Amino acid sequence: MIVDAVDDLPAELVDDDTRAKAEEFLLEQAGEHDAITLRRLAKRLMEVAAPEQADAAEAARLEREEAAARAAARLTMSDDGHGKTHGRFTIPPHHAAMLRAALLAIAAPKHQHAVNGAGAVAGERRPGPERLGQAFCGYLERYPTDRVPDAGGVAATIVITMTLDSLLGGLRAAHLHTGETISATEARRLACEAGIVPAVLDGQGRPLDVGRKRRFHTKTHRVALALRDGGCTAEGCDWPPGLCHAHHDVPWSCGGVTSVASGRLLCPRHHARAHDPAYKTKHLPGGRLTFHRRC
């Protein structure tokens, strides 16, 4: 590590005597620090070897590392055929910091404690891989579609095909235009947050007529819901408005209207329960909800 650190000193800024002093400094520090700490010190080696030129060298090093990180950026995903997709990615550290901050905000333990009870996060100070994975799914669902570039004349869109019976509460699975299949319950839950494009298909699944996209709750609705509800309206849940979904008390597919009066905020977990036929929803005084598993 010491040899690499000294070799990385810019030749145009550091002479042989300065390199010798830098090597001697790191050898002294090696007696007190482990390799990880020593590597951090090595990144600031110019401040010891040539302090008057340290800023220029630091700027040049960072630019080289950032360019290399951008060139090395990669993302791979593969479907295992059993309902899960696996992936790996390589991104620059500052982009990783942005993603980590967003996921930690969504997976905050205090919210999990309120939603799932003390046992769900007992002793856990930071979210583990499972909760971060769930937070990543929530992050993707909430990413503003108006920020996504158009592809083929429309914003990047996933088309879900399902029967009217399934939309109204049936069990037949829904199909994504990319080939994947999801449950009718999941499709109905996603429909609350996404725009819907009604389409009429013939007996062979060919589109005969495609209507105009209908947005559900607008930004104005969301502001009003946030002011009124203050967060998730499930009993005992403290998820804040910014992490909640806008839900219809009477589903739009069943004749419900999109308004503040007929809507409410629910966190992702309770929103999923509201659309799960295994649970019964009970309205409490004061506008709160509870969910009970059906017998």
Short mmCIF file of C-alpha atoms in Angstrom, two decimals:
data_model
loop_
_atom_site.label_atom_id
_atom_site.label_comp_id
_atom_site.label_asym_id
_atom_site.label_seq_id
_atom_site.Cartn_x
_atom_site.Cartn_y
_atom_site.Cartn_z
CA MET A 1 0.00 0.00 0.00
CA ILE A 2 2.84 2.38 0.84
CA VAL A 3 4.63 1.63 -2.43
CA ASP A 4 1.44 2.24 -4.43
CA ALA A 5 0.73 5.50 -2.56
CA VAL A 6 4.21 6.86 -3.23
CA ASP A 7 4.11 5.76 -6.88
CA ASP A 8 0.77 7.57 -7.29
CA LEU A 9 2.29 10.93 -6.34
CA PRO A 10 2.24 13.10 -9.50
CA ALA A 11 5.69 13.08 -11.13
CA GLU A 12 5.28 16.65 -12.41
CA LEU A 13 4.80 17.99 -8.87
CA VAL A 14 6.99 15.77 -6.67
CA ASP A 15 10.77 15.21 -6.89
CA ASP A 16 12.77 12.24 -5.54
CA ASP A 17 13.55 13.89 -2.19
CA THR A 18 9.88 14.61 -1.59
CA ARG A 19 8.96 11.04 -2.46
CA ALA A 20 11.50 9.78 0.06
CA LYS A 21 10.01 12.02 2.76
CA ALA A 22 6.50 10.80 1.90
CA GLU A 23 7.59 7.16 2.12
CA GLU A 24 9.26 7.79 5.48
CA PHE A 25 6.08 9.46 6.78
CA LEU A 26 3.89 6.49 5.81
CA LEU A 27 6.35 4.00 7.31
CA GLU A 28 6.18 5.87 10.61
CA GLN A 29 2.37 5.93 10.50
CA ALA A 30 2.29 2.19 9.73
CA GLY A 31 3.51 1.53 13.25
CA GLU A 32 0.34 3.07 14.69
CA HIS A 33 -2.40 2.43 12.11
CA ASP A 34 -3.85 -0.52 10.24
CA ALA A 35 -3.87 -0.75 6.45
CA ILE A 36 -7.36 0.76 6.08
CA THR A 37 -6.50 3.88 8.09
CA LEU A 38 -3.14 4.11 6.38
CA ARG A 39 -4.85 4.11 2.99
CA ARG A 40 -6.97 7.07 4.06
CA LEU A 41 -3.84 8.92 5.17
CA ALA A 42 -2.19 8.13 1.84
CA LYS A 43 -4.95 9.98 0.01
CA ARG A 44 -3.80 13.14 1.81
CA LEU A 45 -0.12 12.40 1.30
CA MET A 46 0.47 15.50 -0.81
CA GLU A 47 -0.38 17.70 2.17
CA VAL A 48 2.68 16.22 3.90
CA ALA A 49 4.98 15.80 0.90
CA ALA A 50 4.27 19.09 -0.91
CA PRO A 51 1.65 21.16 0.96
CA GLU A 52 1.92 24.13 -1.42
CA GLN A 53 0.84 21.93 -4.31
CA ALA A 54 -1.60 19.71 -2.42
CA ASP A 55 -4.79 21.38 -3.69
CA ALA A 56 -3.84 21.05 -7.35
CA ALA A 57 -2.80 17.43 -6.88
CA GLU A 58 -6.00 16.63 -4.96
CA ALA A 59 -8.15 18.17 -7.69
CA ALA A 60 -6.33 16.22 -10.39
CA ARG A 61 -6.65 12.95 -8.44
CA LEU A 62 -10.37 13.42 -7.84
CA GLU A 63 -11.01 14.23 -11.49
CA ARG A 64 -9.15 11.09 -12.56
CA GLU A 65 -11.06 8.92 -10.12
CA GLU A 66 -14.43 10.43 -11.10
CA ALA A 67 -13.75 9.97 -14.81
CA ALA A 68 -12.71 6.36 -14.20
CA ALA A 69 -15.83 5.73 -12.07
CA ARG A 70 -18.13 7.15 -14.77
CA ALA A 71 -16.44 5.01 -17.41
CA ALA A 72 -16.79 1.92 -15.19
CA ALA A 73 -20.49 2.44 -14.39
CA ARG A 74 -22.39 -0.79 -15.00
CA LEU A 75 -25.82 -2.28 -14.26
CA THR A 76 -26.87 -5.87 -14.92
CA MET A 77 -30.22 -7.53 -14.14
CA SER A 78 -31.39 -11.10 -14.67
CA ASP A 79 -34.71 -12.82 -13.98
CA ASP A 80 -34.32 -16.15 -12.17
CA GLY A 81 -37.65 -17.46 -13.48
CA HIS A 82 -39.08 -17.81 -9.96
CA GLY A 83 -40.47 -14.34 -9.36
CA LYS A 84 -37.22 -12.57 -8.47
CA THR A 85 -34.77 -10.40 -10.40
CA HIS A 86 -31.12 -10.27 -9.36
CA GLY A 87 -28.68 -7.51 -10.23
CA ARG A 88 -25.30 -5.91 -9.70
CA PHE A 89 -24.15 -2.36 -10.28
CA THR A 90 -21.02 -0.22 -10.22
CA ILE A 91 -21.52 3.54 -9.83
CA PRO A 92 -19.45 6.54 -8.66
CA PRO A 93 -19.29 7.06 -4.88
CA HIS A 94 -21.29 10.30 -4.89
CA HIS A 95 -24.13 8.63 -6.81
CA ALA A 96 -24.00 5.77 -4.32
CA ALA A 97 -24.27 8.34 -1.51
CA MET A 98 -27.38 9.85 -3.15
CA LEU A 99 -29.02 6.42 -3.50
CA ARG A 100 -28.06 5.39 0.03
CA ALA A 101 -29.50 8.59 1.51
CA ALA A 102 -32.81 8.11 -0.32
CA LEU A 103 -33.14 4.45 0.69
CA LEU A 104 -32.23 5.10 4.32
CA ALA A 105 -34.91 7.80 4.46
CA ILE A 106 -37.53 5.37 3.15
CA ALA A 107 -36.36 2.50 5.37
CA ALA A 108 -35.96 4.58 8.53
CA PRO A 109 -36.18 2.25 11.57
CA LYS A 110 -38.48 4.60 13.49
CA HIS A 111 -41.10 4.22 10.78
CA GLN A 112 -40.69 0.45 10.71
CA HIS A 113 -41.07 0.41 14.48
CA ALA A 114 -44.37 2.26 14.22
CA VAL A 115 -45.71 0.15 11.34
CA ASN A 116 -44.53 -3.34 12.30
CA GLY A 117 -44.11 -3.07 16.06
CA ALA A 118 -41.02 -3.14 18.24
CA GLY A 119 -40.17 -6.76 17.43
CA ALA A 120 -39.65 -6.05 13.74
CA VAL A 121 -36.64 -3.79 14.29
CA ALA A 122 -35.62 -4.65 17.84
CA GLY A 123 -31.96 -3.81 18.32
CA GLU A 124 -31.54 -2.70 14.71
CA ARG A 125 -29.89 0.70 14.45
CA ARG A 126 -29.57 0.75 10.65
CA PRO A 127 -31.70 -0.97 8.00
CA GLY A 128 -30.36 -4.31 6.80
CA PRO A 129 -30.20 -5.60 3.20
CA GLU A 130 -33.81 -6.84 3.24
CA ARG A 131 -35.29 -3.50 4.29
CA LEU A 132 -33.04 -1.60 1.91
CA GLY A 133 -34.26 -3.85 -0.90
CA GLN A 134 -37.87 -3.08 0.01
CA ALA A 135 -37.01 0.61 0.18
CA PHE A 136 -35.48 0.39 -3.30
CA CYS A 137 -38.78 -0.97 -4.64
CA GLY A 138 -40.62 1.92 -2.99
CA TYR A 139 -38.12 4.39 -4.44
CA LEU A 140 -38.76 3.08 -7.96
CA GLU A 141 -42.53 3.26 -7.51
CA ARG A 142 -42.37 6.88 -6.34
CA TYR A 143 -39.87 8.22 -8.87
CA PRO A 144 -41.58 11.11 -10.74
CA THR A 145 -42.47 9.87 -14.24
CA ASP A 146 -42.35 13.42 -15.60
CA ARG A 147 -38.57 13.32 -15.09
CA VAL A 148 -38.12 10.23 -17.27
CA PRO A 149 -37.17 10.92 -20.92
CA ASP A 150 -39.68 9.98 -23.59
CA ALA A 151 -39.16 6.74 -25.47
CA GLY A 152 -41.07 6.26 -28.69
CA GLY A 153 -43.06 9.44 -28.11
CA VAL A 154 -44.30 8.63 -24.61
CA ALA A 155 -42.74 8.64 -21.16
CA ALA A 156 -41.18 5.32 -20.16
CA THR A 157 -44.28 3.26 -19.36
CA ILE A 158 -44.98 -0.27 -18.17
CA VAL A 159 -48.25 -1.54 -19.66
CA ILE A 160 -50.29 -3.90 -17.47
CA THR A 161 -53.03 -5.96 -19.09
CA MET A 162 -55.78 -7.41 -16.91
CA THR A 163 -59.43 -8.35 -17.22
CA LEU A 164 -62.13 -6.00 -16.01
CA ASP A 165 -63.14 -8.66 -13.48
CA SER A 166 -59.62 -8.66 -12.02
CA LEU A 167 -59.57 -4.86 -11.86
CA LEU A 168 -62.85 -4.94 -9.93
CA GLY A 169 -61.54 -7.46 -7.39
CA GLY A 170 -61.02 -10.77 -9.18
CA LEU A 171 -58.00 -13.05 -8.83
CA ARG A 172 -56.85 -13.63 -12.42
CA ALA A 173 -53.22 -12.53 -12.83
CA ALA A 174 -52.24 -9.38 -14.71
CA HIS A 175 -49.55 -9.29 -17.41
CA LEU A 176 -46.82 -6.74 -18.11
CA HIS A 177 -46.04 -5.90 -21.73
CA THR A 178 -42.44 -6.98 -21.06
CA GLY A 179 -43.61 -10.55 -20.42
CA GLU A 180 -43.74 -10.69 -16.62
CA THR A 181 -46.86 -11.65 -14.62
CA ILE A 182 -48.05 -10.05 -11.39
CA SER A 183 -51.00 -10.73 -9.10
CA ALA A 184 -54.26 -8.85 -9.51
CA THR A 185 -53.80 -7.49 -5.98
CA GLU A 186 -50.43 -5.95 -6.86
CA ALA A 187 -51.83 -4.51 -10.11
CA ARG A 188 -54.71 -2.84 -8.25
CA ARG A 189 -52.29 -1.40 -5.70
CA LEU A 190 -50.07 0.06 -8.43
CA ALA A 191 -53.12 1.50 -10.17
CA CYS A 192 -53.71 3.84 -7.23
CA GLU A 193 -50.35 5.56 -7.79
CA ALA A 194 -50.00 5.36 -11.58
CA GLY A 195 -51.88 6.81 -14.50
CA ILE A 196 -54.32 4.45 -16.20
CA VAL A 197 -54.71 4.13 -19.96
CA PRO A 198 -58.01 2.30 -20.64
CA ALA A 199 -57.78 0.02 -23.69
CA VAL A 200 -60.32 -2.18 -25.45
CA LEU A 201 -58.90 -5.45 -26.82
CA ASP A 202 -60.39 -7.96 -29.23
CA GLY A 203 -60.60 -11.70 -28.57
CA GLN A 204 -56.99 -12.18 -29.65
CA GLY A 205 -55.65 -9.41 -27.41
CA ARG A 206 -55.20 -6.86 -30.19
CA PRO A 207 -55.94 -3.24 -29.18
CA LEU A 208 -59.09 -1.85 -30.82
CA ASP A 209 -59.23 1.46 -29.01
CA VAL A 210 -56.92 3.16 -26.51
CA GLY A 211 -58.25 5.99 -24.37
CA ARG A 212 -56.44 8.94 -22.90
CA LYS A 213 -54.31 8.53 -19.78
CA ARG A 214 -56.16 9.46 -16.62
CA ARG A 215 -54.10 10.67 -13.71
CA PHE A 216 -55.36 9.88 -10.26
CA HIS A 217 -54.58 12.28 -7.43
CA THR A 218 -52.95 15.52 -8.58
CA LYS A 219 -50.20 17.42 -6.79
CA THR A 220 -52.86 19.76 -5.40
CA HIS A 221 -54.79 16.76 -4.05
CA ARG A 222 -51.60 15.40 -2.44
CA VAL A 223 -50.91 18.73 -0.70
CA ALA A 224 -54.46 18.83 0.65
CA LEU A 225 -54.27 15.20 1.79
CA ALA A 226 -50.97 15.88 3.54
CA LEU A 227 -52.44 18.86 5.38
CA ARG A 228 -55.56 16.95 6.40
CA ASP A 229 -54.14 13.49 7.19
CA GLY A 230 -50.64 14.39 8.34
CA GLY A 231 -49.33 11.04 7.14
CA CYS A 232 -50.53 7.44 6.93
CA THR A 233 -54.13 7.12 8.18
CA ALA A 234 -53.71 3.54 9.43
CA GLU A 235 -54.13 3.29 13.19
CA GLY A 236 -50.75 3.44 14.97
CA CYS A 237 -48.69 4.31 11.86
CA ASP A 238 -46.51 7.43 11.78
CA TRP A 239 -45.21 7.41 8.18
CA PRO A 240 -44.96 11.03 6.98
CA PRO A 241 -46.93 12.34 3.96
CA GLY A 242 -43.94 12.35 1.61
CA LEU A 243 -43.53 8.58 1.95
CA CYS A 244 -47.22 7.71 1.59
CA HIS A 245 -49.42 6.77 -1.36
CA ALA A 246 -52.75 8.42 -2.22
CA HIS A 247 -55.51 5.82 -1.89
CA HIS A 248 -59.17 5.83 -2.98
CA ASP A 249 -61.64 4.77 -0.29
CA VAL A 250 -63.93 3.72 -3.13
CA PRO A 251 -61.78 2.32 -5.97
CA TRP A 252 -61.92 4.27 -9.20
CA SER A 253 -62.69 1.01 -11.02
CA CYS A 254 -65.82 0.64 -8.86
CA GLY A 255 -67.14 4.12 -9.61
CA GLY A 256 -65.12 6.06 -7.05
CA VAL A 257 -64.08 9.61 -7.81
CA THR A 258 -60.66 11.21 -7.53
CA SER A 259 -60.97 13.88 -4.86
CA VAL A 260 -59.62 14.87 -1.47
CA ALA A 261 -62.87 13.87 0.21
CA SER A 262 -62.77 10.33 -1.19
CA GLY A 263 -59.01 9.84 -0.79
CA ARG A 264 -56.56 9.24 2.01
CA LEU A 265 -52.85 8.71 2.62
CA LEU A 266 -51.52 5.23 3.33
CA CYS A 267 -47.93 4.04 3.70
CA PRO A 268 -46.80 1.33 1.22
CA ARG A 269 -47.43 -1.51 3.68
CA HIS A 270 -50.94 -0.43 4.63
CA HIS A 271 -51.73 0.51 1.04
CA ALA A 272 -50.93 -3.07 0.06
CA ARG A 273 -53.25 -4.33 2.80
CA ALA A 274 -56.06 -2.07 1.60
CA HIS A 275 -55.95 -3.91 -1.74
CA ASP A 276 -55.34 -7.38 -0.30
CA PRO A 277 -58.55 -9.46 -0.30
CA ALA A 278 -57.17 -11.40 2.68
CA TYR A 279 -57.71 -8.31 4.86
CA LYS A 280 -60.88 -6.48 5.87
CA THR A 281 -60.72 -2.70 6.26
CA LYS A 282 -62.50 -1.01 9.17
CA HIS A 283 -63.07 2.75 9.32
CA LEU A 284 -62.60 4.30 12.76
CA PRO A 285 -63.89 7.61 14.13
CA GLY A 286 -61.54 10.45 13.25
CA GLY A 287 -60.69 9.11 9.80
CA ARG A 288 -58.31 6.29 10.83
CA LEU A 289 -58.30 2.72 9.46
CA THR A 290 -57.52 -0.70 10.87
CA PHE A 291 -56.97 -3.93 8.96
CA HIS A 292 -57.97 -7.41 10.11
CA ARG A 293 -57.26 -10.70 8.43
CA ARG A 294 -60.44 -12.34 7.18
CA CYS A 295 -61.40 -15.64 8.78
#
